[in-house]
Each structure stands twice: as C-alpha cells, then as structure tokens.
Tab-separated table of C-alpha atoms and ligand atoms in Angstrom:
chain	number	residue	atom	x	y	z
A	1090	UNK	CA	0.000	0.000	0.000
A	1091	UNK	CA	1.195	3.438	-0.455
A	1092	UNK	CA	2.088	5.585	2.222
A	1093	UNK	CA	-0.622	8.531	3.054
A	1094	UNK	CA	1.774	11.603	2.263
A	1095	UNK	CA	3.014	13.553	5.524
A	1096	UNK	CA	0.650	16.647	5.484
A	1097	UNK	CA	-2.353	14.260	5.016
A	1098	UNK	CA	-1.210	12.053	7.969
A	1099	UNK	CA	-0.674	15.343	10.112
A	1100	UNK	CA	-4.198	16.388	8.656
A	1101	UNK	CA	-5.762	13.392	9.640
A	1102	UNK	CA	-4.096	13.671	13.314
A	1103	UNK	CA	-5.473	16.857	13.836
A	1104	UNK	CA	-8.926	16.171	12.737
A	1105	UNK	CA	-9.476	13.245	14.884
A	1106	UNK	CA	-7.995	15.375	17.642
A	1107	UNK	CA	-10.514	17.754	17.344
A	1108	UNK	CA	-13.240	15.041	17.071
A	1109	UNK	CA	-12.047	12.886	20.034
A	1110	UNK	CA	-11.379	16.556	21.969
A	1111	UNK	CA	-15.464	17.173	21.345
A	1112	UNK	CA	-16.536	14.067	22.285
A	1113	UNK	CA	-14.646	13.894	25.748
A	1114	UNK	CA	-15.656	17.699	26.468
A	1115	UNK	CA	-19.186	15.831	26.001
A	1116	UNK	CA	-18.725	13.160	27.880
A	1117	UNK	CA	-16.690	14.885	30.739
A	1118	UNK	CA	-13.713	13.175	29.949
A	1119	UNK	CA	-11.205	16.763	30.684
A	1120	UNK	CA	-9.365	15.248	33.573
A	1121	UNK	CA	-8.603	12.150	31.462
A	1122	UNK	CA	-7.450	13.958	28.416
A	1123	UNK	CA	-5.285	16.369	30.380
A	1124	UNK	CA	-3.789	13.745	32.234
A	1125	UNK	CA	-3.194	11.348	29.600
A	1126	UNK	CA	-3.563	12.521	26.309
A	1127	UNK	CA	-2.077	16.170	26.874
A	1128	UNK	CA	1.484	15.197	27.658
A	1129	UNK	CA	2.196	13.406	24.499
A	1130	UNK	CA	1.238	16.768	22.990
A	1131	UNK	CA	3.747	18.402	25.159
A	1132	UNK	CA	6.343	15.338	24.464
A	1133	UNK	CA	6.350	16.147	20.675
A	1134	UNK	CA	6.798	19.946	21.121
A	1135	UNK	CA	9.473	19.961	23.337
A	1136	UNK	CA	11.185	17.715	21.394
A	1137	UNK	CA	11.087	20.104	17.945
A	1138	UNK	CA	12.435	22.528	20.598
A	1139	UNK	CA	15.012	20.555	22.181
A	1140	UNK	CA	16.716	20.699	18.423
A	1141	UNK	CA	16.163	23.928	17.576
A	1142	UNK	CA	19.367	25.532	19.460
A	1143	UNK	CA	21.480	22.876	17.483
A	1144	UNK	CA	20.055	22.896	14.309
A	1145	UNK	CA	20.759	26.959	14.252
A	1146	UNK	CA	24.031	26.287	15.498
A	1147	UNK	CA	25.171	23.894	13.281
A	1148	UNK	CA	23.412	24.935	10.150
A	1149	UNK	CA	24.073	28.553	10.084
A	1150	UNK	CA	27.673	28.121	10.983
A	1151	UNK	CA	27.792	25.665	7.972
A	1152	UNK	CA	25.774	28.361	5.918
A	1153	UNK	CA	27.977	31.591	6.745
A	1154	UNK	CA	31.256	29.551	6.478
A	1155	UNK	CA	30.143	28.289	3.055
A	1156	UNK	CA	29.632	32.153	1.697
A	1157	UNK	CA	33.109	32.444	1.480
A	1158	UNK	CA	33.586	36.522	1.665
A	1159	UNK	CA	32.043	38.701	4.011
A	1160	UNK	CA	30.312	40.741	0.945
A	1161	UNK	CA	27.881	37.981	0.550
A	1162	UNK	CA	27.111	37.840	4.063
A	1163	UNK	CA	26.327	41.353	4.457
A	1164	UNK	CA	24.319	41.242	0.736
A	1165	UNK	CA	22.214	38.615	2.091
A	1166	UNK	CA	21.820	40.019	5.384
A	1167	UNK	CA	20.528	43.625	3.780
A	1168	UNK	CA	18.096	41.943	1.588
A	1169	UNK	CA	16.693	39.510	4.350
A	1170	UNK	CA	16.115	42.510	6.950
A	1171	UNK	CA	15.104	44.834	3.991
A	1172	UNK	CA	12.344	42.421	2.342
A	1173	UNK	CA	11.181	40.968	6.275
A	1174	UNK	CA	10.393	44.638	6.853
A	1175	UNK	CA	8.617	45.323	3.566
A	1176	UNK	CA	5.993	42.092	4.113
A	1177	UNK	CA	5.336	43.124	7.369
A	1178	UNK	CA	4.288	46.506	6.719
A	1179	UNK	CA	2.428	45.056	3.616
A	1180	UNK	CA	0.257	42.651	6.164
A	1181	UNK	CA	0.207	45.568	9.054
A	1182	UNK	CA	-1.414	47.572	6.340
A	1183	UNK	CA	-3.759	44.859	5.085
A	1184	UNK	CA	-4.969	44.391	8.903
A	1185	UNK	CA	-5.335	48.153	8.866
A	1186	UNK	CA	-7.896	48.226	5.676
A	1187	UNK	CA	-9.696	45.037	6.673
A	1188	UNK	CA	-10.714	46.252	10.125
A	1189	UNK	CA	-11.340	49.618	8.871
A	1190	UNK	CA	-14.044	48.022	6.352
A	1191	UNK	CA	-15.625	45.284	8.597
A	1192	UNK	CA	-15.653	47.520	11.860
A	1193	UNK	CA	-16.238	44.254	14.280
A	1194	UNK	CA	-15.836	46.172	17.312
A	1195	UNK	CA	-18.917	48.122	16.944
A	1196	UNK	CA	-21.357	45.026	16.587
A	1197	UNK	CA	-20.136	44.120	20.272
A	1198	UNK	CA	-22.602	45.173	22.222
A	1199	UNK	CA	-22.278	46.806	25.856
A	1200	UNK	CA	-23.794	43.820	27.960
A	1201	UNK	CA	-20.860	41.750	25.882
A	1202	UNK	CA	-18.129	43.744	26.427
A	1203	UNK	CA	-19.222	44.379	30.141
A	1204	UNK	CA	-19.284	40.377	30.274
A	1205	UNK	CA	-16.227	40.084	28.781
A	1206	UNK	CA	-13.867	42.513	30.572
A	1207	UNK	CA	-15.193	41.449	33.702
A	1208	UNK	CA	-14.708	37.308	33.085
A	1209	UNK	CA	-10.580	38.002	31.349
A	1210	UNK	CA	-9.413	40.946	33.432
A	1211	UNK	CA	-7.014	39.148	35.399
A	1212	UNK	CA	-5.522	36.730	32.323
A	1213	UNK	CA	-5.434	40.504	30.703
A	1214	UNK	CA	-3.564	42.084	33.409
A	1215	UNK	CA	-0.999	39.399	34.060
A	1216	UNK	CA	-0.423	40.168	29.752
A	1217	UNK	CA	-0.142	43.818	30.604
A	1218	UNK	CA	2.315	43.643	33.377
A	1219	UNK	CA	4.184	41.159	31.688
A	1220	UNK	CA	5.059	43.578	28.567
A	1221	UNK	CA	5.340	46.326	31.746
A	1222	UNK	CA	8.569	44.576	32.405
A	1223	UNK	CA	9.656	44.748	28.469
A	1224	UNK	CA	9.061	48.241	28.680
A	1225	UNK	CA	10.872	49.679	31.556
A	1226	UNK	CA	13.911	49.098	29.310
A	1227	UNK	CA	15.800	52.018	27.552
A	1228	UNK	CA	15.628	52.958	23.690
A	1229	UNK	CA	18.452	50.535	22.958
A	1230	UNK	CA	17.790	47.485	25.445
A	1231	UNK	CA	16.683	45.693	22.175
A	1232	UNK	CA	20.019	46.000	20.861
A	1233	UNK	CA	21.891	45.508	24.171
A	1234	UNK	CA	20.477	42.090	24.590
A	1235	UNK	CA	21.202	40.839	21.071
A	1236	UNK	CA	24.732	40.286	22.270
A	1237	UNK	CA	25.074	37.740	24.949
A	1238	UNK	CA	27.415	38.461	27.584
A	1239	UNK	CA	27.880	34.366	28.010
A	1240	UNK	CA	27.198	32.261	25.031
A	1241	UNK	CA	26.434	28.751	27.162
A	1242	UNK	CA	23.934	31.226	29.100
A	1243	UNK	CA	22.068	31.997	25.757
A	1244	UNK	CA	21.879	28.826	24.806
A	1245	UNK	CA	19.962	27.690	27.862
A	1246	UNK	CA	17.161	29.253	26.476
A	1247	UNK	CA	15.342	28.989	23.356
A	1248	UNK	CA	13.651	32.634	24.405
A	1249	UNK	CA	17.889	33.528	23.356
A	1250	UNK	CA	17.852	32.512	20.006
A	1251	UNK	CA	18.827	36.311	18.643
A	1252	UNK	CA	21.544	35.969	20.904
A	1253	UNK	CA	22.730	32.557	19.761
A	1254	UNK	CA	22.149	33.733	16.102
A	1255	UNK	CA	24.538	36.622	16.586
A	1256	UNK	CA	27.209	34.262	18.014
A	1257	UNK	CA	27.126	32.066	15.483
A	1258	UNK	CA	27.142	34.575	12.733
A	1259	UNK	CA	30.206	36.246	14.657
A	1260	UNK	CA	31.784	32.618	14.662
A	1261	UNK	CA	30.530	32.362	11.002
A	1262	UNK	CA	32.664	35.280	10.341
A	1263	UNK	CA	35.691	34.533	12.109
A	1264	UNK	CA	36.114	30.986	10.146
A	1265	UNK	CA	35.673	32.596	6.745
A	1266	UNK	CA	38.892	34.799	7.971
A	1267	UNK	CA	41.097	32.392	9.029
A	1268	UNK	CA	43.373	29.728	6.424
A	1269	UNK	CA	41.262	27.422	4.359
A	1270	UNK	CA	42.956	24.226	6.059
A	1271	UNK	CA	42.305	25.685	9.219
A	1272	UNK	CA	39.025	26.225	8.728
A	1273	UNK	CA	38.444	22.607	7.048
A	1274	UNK	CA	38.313	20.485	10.141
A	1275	UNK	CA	35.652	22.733	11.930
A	1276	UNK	CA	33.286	23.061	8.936
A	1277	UNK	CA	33.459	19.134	8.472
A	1278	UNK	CA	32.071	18.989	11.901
A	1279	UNK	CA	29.395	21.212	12.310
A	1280	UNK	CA	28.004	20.067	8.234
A	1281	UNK	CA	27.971	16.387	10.396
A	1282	UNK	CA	26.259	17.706	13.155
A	1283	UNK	CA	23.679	18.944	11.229
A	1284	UNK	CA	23.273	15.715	9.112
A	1285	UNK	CA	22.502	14.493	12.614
A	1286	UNK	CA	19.991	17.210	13.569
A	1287	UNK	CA	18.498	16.915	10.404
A	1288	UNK	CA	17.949	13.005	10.861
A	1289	UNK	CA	16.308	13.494	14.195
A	1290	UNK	CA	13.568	15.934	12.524
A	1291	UNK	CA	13.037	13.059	10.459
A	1292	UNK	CA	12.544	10.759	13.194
A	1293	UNK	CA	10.144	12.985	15.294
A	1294	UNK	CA	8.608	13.954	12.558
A	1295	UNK	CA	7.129	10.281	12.430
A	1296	UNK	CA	5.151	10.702	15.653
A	1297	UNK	CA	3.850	14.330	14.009
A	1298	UNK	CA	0.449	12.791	13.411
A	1299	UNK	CA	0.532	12.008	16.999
A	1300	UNK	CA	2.020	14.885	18.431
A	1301	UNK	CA	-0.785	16.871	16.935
A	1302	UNK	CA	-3.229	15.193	18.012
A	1303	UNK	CA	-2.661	14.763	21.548
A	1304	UNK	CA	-2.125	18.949	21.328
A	1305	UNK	CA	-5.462	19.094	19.568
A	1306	UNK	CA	-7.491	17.284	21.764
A	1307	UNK	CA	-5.917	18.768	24.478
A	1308	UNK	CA	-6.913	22.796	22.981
A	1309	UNK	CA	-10.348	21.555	22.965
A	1310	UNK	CA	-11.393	20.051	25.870
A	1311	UNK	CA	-9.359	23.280	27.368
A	1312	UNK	CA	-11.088	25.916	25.352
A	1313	UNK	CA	-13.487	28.244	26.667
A	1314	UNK	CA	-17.363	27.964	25.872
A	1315	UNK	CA	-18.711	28.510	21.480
A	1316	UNK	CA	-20.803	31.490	23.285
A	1317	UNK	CA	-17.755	34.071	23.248
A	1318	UNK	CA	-16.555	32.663	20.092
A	1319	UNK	CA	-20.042	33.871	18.461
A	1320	UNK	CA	-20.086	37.716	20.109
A	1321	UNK	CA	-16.276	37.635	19.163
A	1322	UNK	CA	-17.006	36.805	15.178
A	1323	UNK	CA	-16.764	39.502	13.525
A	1324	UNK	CA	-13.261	40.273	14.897
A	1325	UNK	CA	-11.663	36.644	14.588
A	1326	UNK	CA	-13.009	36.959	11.360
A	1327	UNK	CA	-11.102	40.236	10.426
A	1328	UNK	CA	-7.845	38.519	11.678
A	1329	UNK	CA	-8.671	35.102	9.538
A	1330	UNK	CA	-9.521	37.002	6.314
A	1331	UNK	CA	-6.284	38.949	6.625
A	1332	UNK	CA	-4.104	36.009	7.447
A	1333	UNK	CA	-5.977	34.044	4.955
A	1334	UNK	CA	-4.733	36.993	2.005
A	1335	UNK	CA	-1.152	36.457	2.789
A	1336	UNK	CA	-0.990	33.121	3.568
A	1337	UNK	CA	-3.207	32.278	-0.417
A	1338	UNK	CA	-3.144	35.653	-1.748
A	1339	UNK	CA	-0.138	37.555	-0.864
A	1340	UNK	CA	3.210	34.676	-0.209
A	1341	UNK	CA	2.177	32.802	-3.182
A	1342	UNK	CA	1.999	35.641	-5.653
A	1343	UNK	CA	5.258	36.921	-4.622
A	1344	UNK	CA	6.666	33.472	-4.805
A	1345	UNK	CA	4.801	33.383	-8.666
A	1346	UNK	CA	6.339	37.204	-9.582
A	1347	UNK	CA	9.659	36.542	-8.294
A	1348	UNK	CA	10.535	32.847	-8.532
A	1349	UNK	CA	8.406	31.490	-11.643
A	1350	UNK	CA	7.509	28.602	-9.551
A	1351	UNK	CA	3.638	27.995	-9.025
A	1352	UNK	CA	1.167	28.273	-6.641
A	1353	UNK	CA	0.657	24.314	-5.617
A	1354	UNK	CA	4.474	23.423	-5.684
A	1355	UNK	CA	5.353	26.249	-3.041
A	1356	UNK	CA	2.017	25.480	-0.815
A	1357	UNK	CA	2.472	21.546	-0.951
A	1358	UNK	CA	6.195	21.958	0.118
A	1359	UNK	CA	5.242	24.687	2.930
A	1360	UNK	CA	1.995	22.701	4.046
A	1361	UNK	CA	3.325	20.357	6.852
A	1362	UNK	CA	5.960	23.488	8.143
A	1363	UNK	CA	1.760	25.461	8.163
A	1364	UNK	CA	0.128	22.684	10.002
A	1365	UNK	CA	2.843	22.188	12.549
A	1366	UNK	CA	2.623	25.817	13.009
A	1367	UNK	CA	-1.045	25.489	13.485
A	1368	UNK	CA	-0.793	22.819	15.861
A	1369	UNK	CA	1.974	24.249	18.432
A	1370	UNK	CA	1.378	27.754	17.402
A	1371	UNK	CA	5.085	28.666	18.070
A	1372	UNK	CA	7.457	29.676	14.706
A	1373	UNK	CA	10.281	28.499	16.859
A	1374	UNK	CA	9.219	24.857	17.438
A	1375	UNK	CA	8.380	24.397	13.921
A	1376	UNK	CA	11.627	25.823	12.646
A	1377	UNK	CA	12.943	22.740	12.256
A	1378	UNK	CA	10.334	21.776	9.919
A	1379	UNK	CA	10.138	24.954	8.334
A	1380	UNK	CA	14.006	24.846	7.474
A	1381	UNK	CA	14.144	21.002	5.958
A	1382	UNK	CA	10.619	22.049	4.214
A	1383	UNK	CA	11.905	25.127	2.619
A	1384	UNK	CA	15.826	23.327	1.106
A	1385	UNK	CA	14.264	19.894	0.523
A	1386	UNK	CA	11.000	20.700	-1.337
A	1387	UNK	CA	11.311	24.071	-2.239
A	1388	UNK	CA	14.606	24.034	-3.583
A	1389	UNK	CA	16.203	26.905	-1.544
A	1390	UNK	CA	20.454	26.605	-0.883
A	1391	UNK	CA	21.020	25.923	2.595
A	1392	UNK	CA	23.456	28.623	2.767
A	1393	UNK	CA	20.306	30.757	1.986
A	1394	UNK	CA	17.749	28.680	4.610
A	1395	UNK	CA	20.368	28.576	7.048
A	1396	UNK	CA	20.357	32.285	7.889
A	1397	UNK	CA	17.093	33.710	6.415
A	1398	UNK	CA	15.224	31.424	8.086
A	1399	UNK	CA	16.251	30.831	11.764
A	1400	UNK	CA	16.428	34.987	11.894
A	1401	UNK	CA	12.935	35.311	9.965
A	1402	UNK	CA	11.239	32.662	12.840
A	1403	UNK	CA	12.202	35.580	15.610
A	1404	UNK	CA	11.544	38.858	13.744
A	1405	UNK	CA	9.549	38.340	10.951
A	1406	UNK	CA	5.982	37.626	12.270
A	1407	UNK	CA	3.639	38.711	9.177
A	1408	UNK	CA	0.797	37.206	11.145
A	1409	UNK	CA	1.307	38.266	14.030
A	1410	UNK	CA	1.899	42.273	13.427
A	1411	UNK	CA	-1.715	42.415	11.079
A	1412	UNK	CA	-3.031	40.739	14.568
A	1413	UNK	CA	-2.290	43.334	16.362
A	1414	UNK	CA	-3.295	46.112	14.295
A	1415	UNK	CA	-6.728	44.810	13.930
A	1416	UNK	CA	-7.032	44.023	17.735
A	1417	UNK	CA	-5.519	47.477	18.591
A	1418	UNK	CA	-8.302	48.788	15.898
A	1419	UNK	CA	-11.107	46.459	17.148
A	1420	UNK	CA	-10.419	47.149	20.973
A	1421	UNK	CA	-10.513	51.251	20.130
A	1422	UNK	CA	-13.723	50.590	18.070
A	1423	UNK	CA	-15.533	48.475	21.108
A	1424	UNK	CA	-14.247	51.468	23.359
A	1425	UNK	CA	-15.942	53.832	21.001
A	1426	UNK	CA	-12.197	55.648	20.678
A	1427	UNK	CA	-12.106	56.988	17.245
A	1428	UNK	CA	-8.348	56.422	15.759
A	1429	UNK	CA	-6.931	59.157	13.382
A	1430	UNK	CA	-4.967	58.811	10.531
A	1431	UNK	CA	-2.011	60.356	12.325
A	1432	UNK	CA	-2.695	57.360	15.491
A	1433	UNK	CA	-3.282	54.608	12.736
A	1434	UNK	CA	-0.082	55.473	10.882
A	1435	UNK	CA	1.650	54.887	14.230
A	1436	UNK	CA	0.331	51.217	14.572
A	1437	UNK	CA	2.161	50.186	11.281
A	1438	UNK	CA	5.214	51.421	12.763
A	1439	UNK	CA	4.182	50.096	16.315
A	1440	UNK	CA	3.000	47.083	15.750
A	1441	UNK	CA	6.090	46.607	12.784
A	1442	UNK	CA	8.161	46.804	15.737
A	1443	UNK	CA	6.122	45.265	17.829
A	1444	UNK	CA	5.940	41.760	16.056
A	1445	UNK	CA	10.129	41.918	15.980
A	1446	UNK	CA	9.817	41.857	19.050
A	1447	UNK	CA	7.955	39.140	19.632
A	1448	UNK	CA	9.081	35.801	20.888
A	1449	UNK	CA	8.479	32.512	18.643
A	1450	UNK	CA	6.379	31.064	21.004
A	1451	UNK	CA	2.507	30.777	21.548
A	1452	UNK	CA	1.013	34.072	22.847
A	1453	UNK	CA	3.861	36.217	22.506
A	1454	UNK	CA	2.208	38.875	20.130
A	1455	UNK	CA	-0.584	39.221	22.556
A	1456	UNK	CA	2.145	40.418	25.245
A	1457	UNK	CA	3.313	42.607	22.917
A	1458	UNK	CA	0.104	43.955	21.633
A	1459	UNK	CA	-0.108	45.736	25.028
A	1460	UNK	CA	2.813	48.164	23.781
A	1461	UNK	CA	0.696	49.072	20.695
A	1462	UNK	CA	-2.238	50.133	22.072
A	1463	UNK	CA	-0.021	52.124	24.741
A	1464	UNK	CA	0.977	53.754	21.647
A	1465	UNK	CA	-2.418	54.763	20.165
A	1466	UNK	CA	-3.957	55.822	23.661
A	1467	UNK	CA	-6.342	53.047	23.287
A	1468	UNK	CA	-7.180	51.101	27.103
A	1469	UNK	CA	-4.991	48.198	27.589
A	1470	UNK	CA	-7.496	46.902	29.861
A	1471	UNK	CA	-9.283	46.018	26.628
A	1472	UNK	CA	-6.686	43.081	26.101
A	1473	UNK	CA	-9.544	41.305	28.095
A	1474	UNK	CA	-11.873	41.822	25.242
A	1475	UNK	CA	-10.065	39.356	22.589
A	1476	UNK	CA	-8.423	36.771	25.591
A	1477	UNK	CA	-11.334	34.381	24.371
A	1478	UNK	CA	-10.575	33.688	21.096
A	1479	UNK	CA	-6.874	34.657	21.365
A	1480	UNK	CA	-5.238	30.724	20.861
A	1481	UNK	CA	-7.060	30.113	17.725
A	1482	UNK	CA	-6.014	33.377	16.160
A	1483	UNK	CA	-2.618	32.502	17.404
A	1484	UNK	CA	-2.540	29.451	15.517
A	1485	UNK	CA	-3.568	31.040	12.445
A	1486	UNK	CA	-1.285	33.892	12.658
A	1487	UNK	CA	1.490	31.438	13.095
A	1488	UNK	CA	0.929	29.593	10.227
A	1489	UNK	CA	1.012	33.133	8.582
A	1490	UNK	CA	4.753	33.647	10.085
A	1491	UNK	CA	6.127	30.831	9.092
A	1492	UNK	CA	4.904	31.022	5.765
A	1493	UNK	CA	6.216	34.820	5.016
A	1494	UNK	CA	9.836	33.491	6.487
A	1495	UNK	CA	9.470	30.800	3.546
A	1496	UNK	CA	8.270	33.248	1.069
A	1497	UNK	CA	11.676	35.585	2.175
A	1498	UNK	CA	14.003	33.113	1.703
A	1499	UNK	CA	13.169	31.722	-2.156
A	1500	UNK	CA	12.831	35.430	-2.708
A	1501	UNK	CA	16.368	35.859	-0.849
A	1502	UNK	CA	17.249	32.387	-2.840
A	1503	UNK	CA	16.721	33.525	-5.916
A	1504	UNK	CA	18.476	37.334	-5.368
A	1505	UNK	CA	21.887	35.197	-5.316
A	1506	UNK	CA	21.344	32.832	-7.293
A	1507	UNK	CA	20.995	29.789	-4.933
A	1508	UNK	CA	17.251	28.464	-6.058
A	1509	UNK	CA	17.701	25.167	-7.441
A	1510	UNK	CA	15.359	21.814	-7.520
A	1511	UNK	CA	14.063	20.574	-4.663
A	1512	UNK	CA	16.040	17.425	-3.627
A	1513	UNK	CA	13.842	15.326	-1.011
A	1514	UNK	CA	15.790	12.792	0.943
A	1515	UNK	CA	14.307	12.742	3.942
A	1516	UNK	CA	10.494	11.938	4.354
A	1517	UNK	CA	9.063	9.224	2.413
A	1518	UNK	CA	6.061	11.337	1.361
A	1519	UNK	CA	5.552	10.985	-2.374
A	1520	UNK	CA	6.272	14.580	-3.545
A	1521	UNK	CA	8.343	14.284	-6.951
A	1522	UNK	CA	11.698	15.295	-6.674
A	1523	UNK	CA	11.732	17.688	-9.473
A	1524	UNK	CA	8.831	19.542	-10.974
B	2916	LIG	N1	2.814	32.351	18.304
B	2916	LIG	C1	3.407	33.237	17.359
B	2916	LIG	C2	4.649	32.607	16.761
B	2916	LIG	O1	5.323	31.836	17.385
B	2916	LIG	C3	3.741	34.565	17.946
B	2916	LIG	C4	2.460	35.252	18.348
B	2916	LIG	O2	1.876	35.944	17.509
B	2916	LIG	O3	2.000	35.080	19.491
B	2916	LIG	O4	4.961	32.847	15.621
C-alpha cells in the first residue's frame, strides 16, 4: 500500500484530535485527556524545541562559512532585513484596511463587552504587566540584549535565540577569515552535526500525526465555551480574512512574480511546516520543519535557509503584526475611541516593531500587543476583550509567520542565485523530486 503523504497524515491527526477533543468535552472526559492525552502533545513539542538551538548552530555556521567573503554575508543580510520589513508593513497595512471596512468592534454590544472585561481581566492584566517589564527598558535594550554576555547562558534558552544567532554569525565570520585548512576540520564537523539534527527531525517527525493530536485534543477540551466565540465573530473573522490573504493571496503571488515557480508546488512543500505551526502555534518549534521544508521541497540553498530562516522565525511575524493592528483597531472601536490617521499610521510602525519583538512562542504577540495600544492611547485593559478567542487566532497567525519566512528566503534564494530543484531525501512522502 502506499504511504498517506506527511501533510495528510498530520491532517488526519489533527482532525481526529478535534473530534475525540469534542466528544470527551461531552462526555466529561477533561481530567482524562489532560492527564493522559495532553502530555504526548507536550512530548512532541518539546522535542522540535530541544533541536532547535542545534540545528541553528550547526546549520548557520555551515551556511555563513560556506559564503566564502564577508560581501555575501552582508548582501544577504541587507536583503533579508530589507524584504522581512517590507511584508510586514504590507500585512500591518492589510490588517489596517480590513478592520477599517468590517468595523467588528462596533457590533459588540455593551452587555458583551461588560461580560467580557469582567470574566478576562485578570488573564489581561498578568499580559499587561508582563510587557510592563519589556518596557521599563531604555531605547536601545533591544540591541543591548542581542549580544550575549555568556554564550552557554544563551543557549539555555530557546527565548535567546537572537543571541545565539549573533554568536554564530560572529563565529561564522571569524572561520571565513582564518586559512582554508584551518578552517576545514571545523566546517566538516558542524556540516555532520547537522546531518545528525536533520535526521532526528526526520525521526520525530514520524510521531507528528501524533504529536498533533494529543495537542489538539488537548486545545479543545481546554477551550473556553462557542458562546464568546459567536459575540467575538466579527473580529476573529477580520484577523482570519487577513491572514488568509497572505498566507493564499499575498506569499504565493510573490513566490509566482519573483521565482516562476507555481502556486501548488510552493504550498504543498510549505503545508506540513503550516500545520505544525497550526498545531503548536510557536514559529520556533516548527523551525525545524520549516528549514528542511523550505531546502528539501522548495529548492532553496542551505546557505540561503540557514540564515534567512532561523532569523525570519524571531523577527519576521507577518501574522502576528496584522493581529495586532486589527485588535488594537477592534479594541478602540468596542471602546468607542475613534483612531486618526495620524494614530493609525503609528500602529504600522508600532506594531512593525512590535511583532520583531515578539518571541516565537505561543502568545507572545498578545504580550506585545499591550505596547501598541499604549501607543495609540487606546485602554490596555481592553486586552480582556479578545483573551477568548486569542489561541485560535494565534494558531492562524502562526501559520502566517512561518509562511512569510518561507516566502523571504526563495525570494532571498533567488536574489543570489541559490534556487535550485528541490532534492527530497528525507520523508518518504511521495512529492516528486523535481517539478
Ligand atoms: N505564536 C506566534 C509565533 O510563534 C507569535 C504570536 O503571535 O504570538 O509565531
């Protein structure tokens, strides 16, 4: 028989999660689900993260070493940063015009949002004094604490990873200067090290249909009750139709214009990077994915994936920045706070910012959605508002992040040169190997 391809197995997984979540939410089953089920979901995730401090280590070592001359580096580097910023002020925008047509927050009516702030204004306020912290910094803390003062330190924590990219860039840097010969030994170790890494993806991959499942079942029986969902509509639906452009509208046409390759061949090779991005709603955990994805089946150089990709996963959140400009919108509109040109023009540069500076992990642009409506005067307080239906979006607007950081680097790919074939060998999942 032939095997089910690896996106359908992972579909499957998640489906019957959701169906075996629903029936034990029925039948009162939470304790057993959370108890049982749950930590298998758990299990999977922290094993994508376990690898991800590795994988950036030895692959972007590999990748900078390979450039050869520092002029290549820095080419790259300008045209990664440069087109990361340009898509996310493209989907900031796009959140902008959406919630500006649709106007969600003024079909919530006042019994709602009395309901509302008064059942989330603690999870709210534990968000708000948790970007508090963030912003007590000076102008230039963001800078400051790219540089690690203690590289083992750094990598202790995957909440680091700027930190270990910058390291590894520096040691990137200092290998291309030295002798060739000198040079040889280390290179041939870290390109073996990431054979390795890149095995175990395979192998954990194989319990992805699992993993997902277990996380699945878990979000459901967990969730809070369809009622909220149905007053909150309207603005989930802003978000979805926004994420939904630039995930089918946006990514692929730029893909189309720049690369020549077609719609199906980049979303196929993205798809099970989008549902693993879906299903643990962190860009970090499915960087691993997301990086064998994007060189096996989409053809891009790992000298290109190796550095576009683990820098796009922690600044280049598409998703999550048109979030937070239609929350910050949505919240003003519920408050009945009308928002001026001049005050809307700040949230694309706000929320630009804002979405750098948000962690790779699940909830992390809600923390720093807090900043951007500090910024436009609108309540923070109104955080409660959208705490309801905040993990779906989050899943969403993840799958949205990963997929811009694939988009950047077959755009970056292709700038120098270094878009080939795609060249599975990993995965047994019945995609042809050219196209
Ligand atoms: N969960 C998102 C990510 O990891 C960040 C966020 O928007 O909360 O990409």
């Amino acid at each position: 028989m032939k095997k089910l391809a690896l996106h359908w197995q992972i579909l499957l997984g998640m489906a019957a999660g959701v169906i075996f979540g629903m029936i034990a939410a029925q039948l009162g089953w939470t304790k057993f689900v959370v108890d049982w089920i749950k930590p298998f979901g758990t299990i999977f995730i922290n094993s994508l993260k376990l690898i991800a401090i590795p994988l950036i280590v030895a692959s972007l070592i590999k990748g900078v070493s390979d450039l050869k001359d520092i002029s290549k580096l820095s080419q790259m580097g300008g045209r990664t940063i440069g087109i990361y910023v340009m898509t996310t002020v493209v989907a900031v925008t796009l959140g902008l015009l959406i919630v500006n047509i649709t106007k969600p927050g003024k079909l919530i009516e006042e019994q709602t949002r009395i309901e509302l702030m008064d059942n989330f204004s603690g999870d709210a306020q534990q968000r708000i004094s948790q970007a508090e912290e963030q912003k007590e910094a000076g102008p230039l803390q963001a800078l400051v604490d790219i540089v690690p003062d203690n590289i083992i330190g750094a990598a202790t924590s995957n909440g680091n990873m700027l930190q270990v990219i910058f390291f590894v860039i520096f040691f990137g840097i200092g290998m291309i200067l030295i002798p060739e010969e000198k040079a040889r030994p280390v290179k041939a170790f870290f390109d073996g090290l990431n054979e390795v890494i890149l095995k175990l993806i395979d192998l954990i991959m194989l319990s992805a249909p699992y993993g997902v499942f277990a996380l699945l079942a878990a979000l459901i029986v967990e969730s809070p009750s369809a009622d909220i969902f149905v007053a909150l509509l309207g603005y989930a639906a802003s978000v979805l139709i926004g994420l939904g452009l630039l995930i089918f509208g946006f990514y692929p046409l730029l893909v189309k214009l720049f690369t020549k390759k077609d719609y199906g061949f980049f979303l196929k090779g993205i798809s099970p990077a989008q549902l693993l991005a879906f299903s643990t709603s962190s860009s970090a955990a499915t960087l691993p994915v997301t990086m064998e994805r994007v060189e096996e089946h989409l053809g891009v150089d790992r000298e290109v994936t190796s550095f576009v990709l683990p820098i796009g996963a922690t600044i280049n959140m598409d998703g999550t920045s048109l979030y937070q400009a239609v929350a910050a919108v949505f919240i003003a509109q519920a408050f009945n706070i009308d928002l001026t040109i001049g005050a809307q023009l700040g949230i694309i540069v706000t929320a630009t910012l804002a979405s750098i500076g948000s962690a790779a992990v699940p909830g992390a642009g809600m923390v720093m959605l807090v900043i951007v409506l500090g910024q436009a005067g609108i309540p923070e307080a109104g955080l409660a508002l959208i705490f309801a239906v905040d993990r779906p979006l989050d899943m969403c607007r993840t799958v949205a992040n990963v997929t811009g950081d694939a988009t950047v680097s077959m755009l970056v790919a292709k700038s120098v040169d270094k878009l080939g074939d795609p060249h599975v060998k990993n995965w047994d999942d019945n995609y042809p190997a050219t196209t």
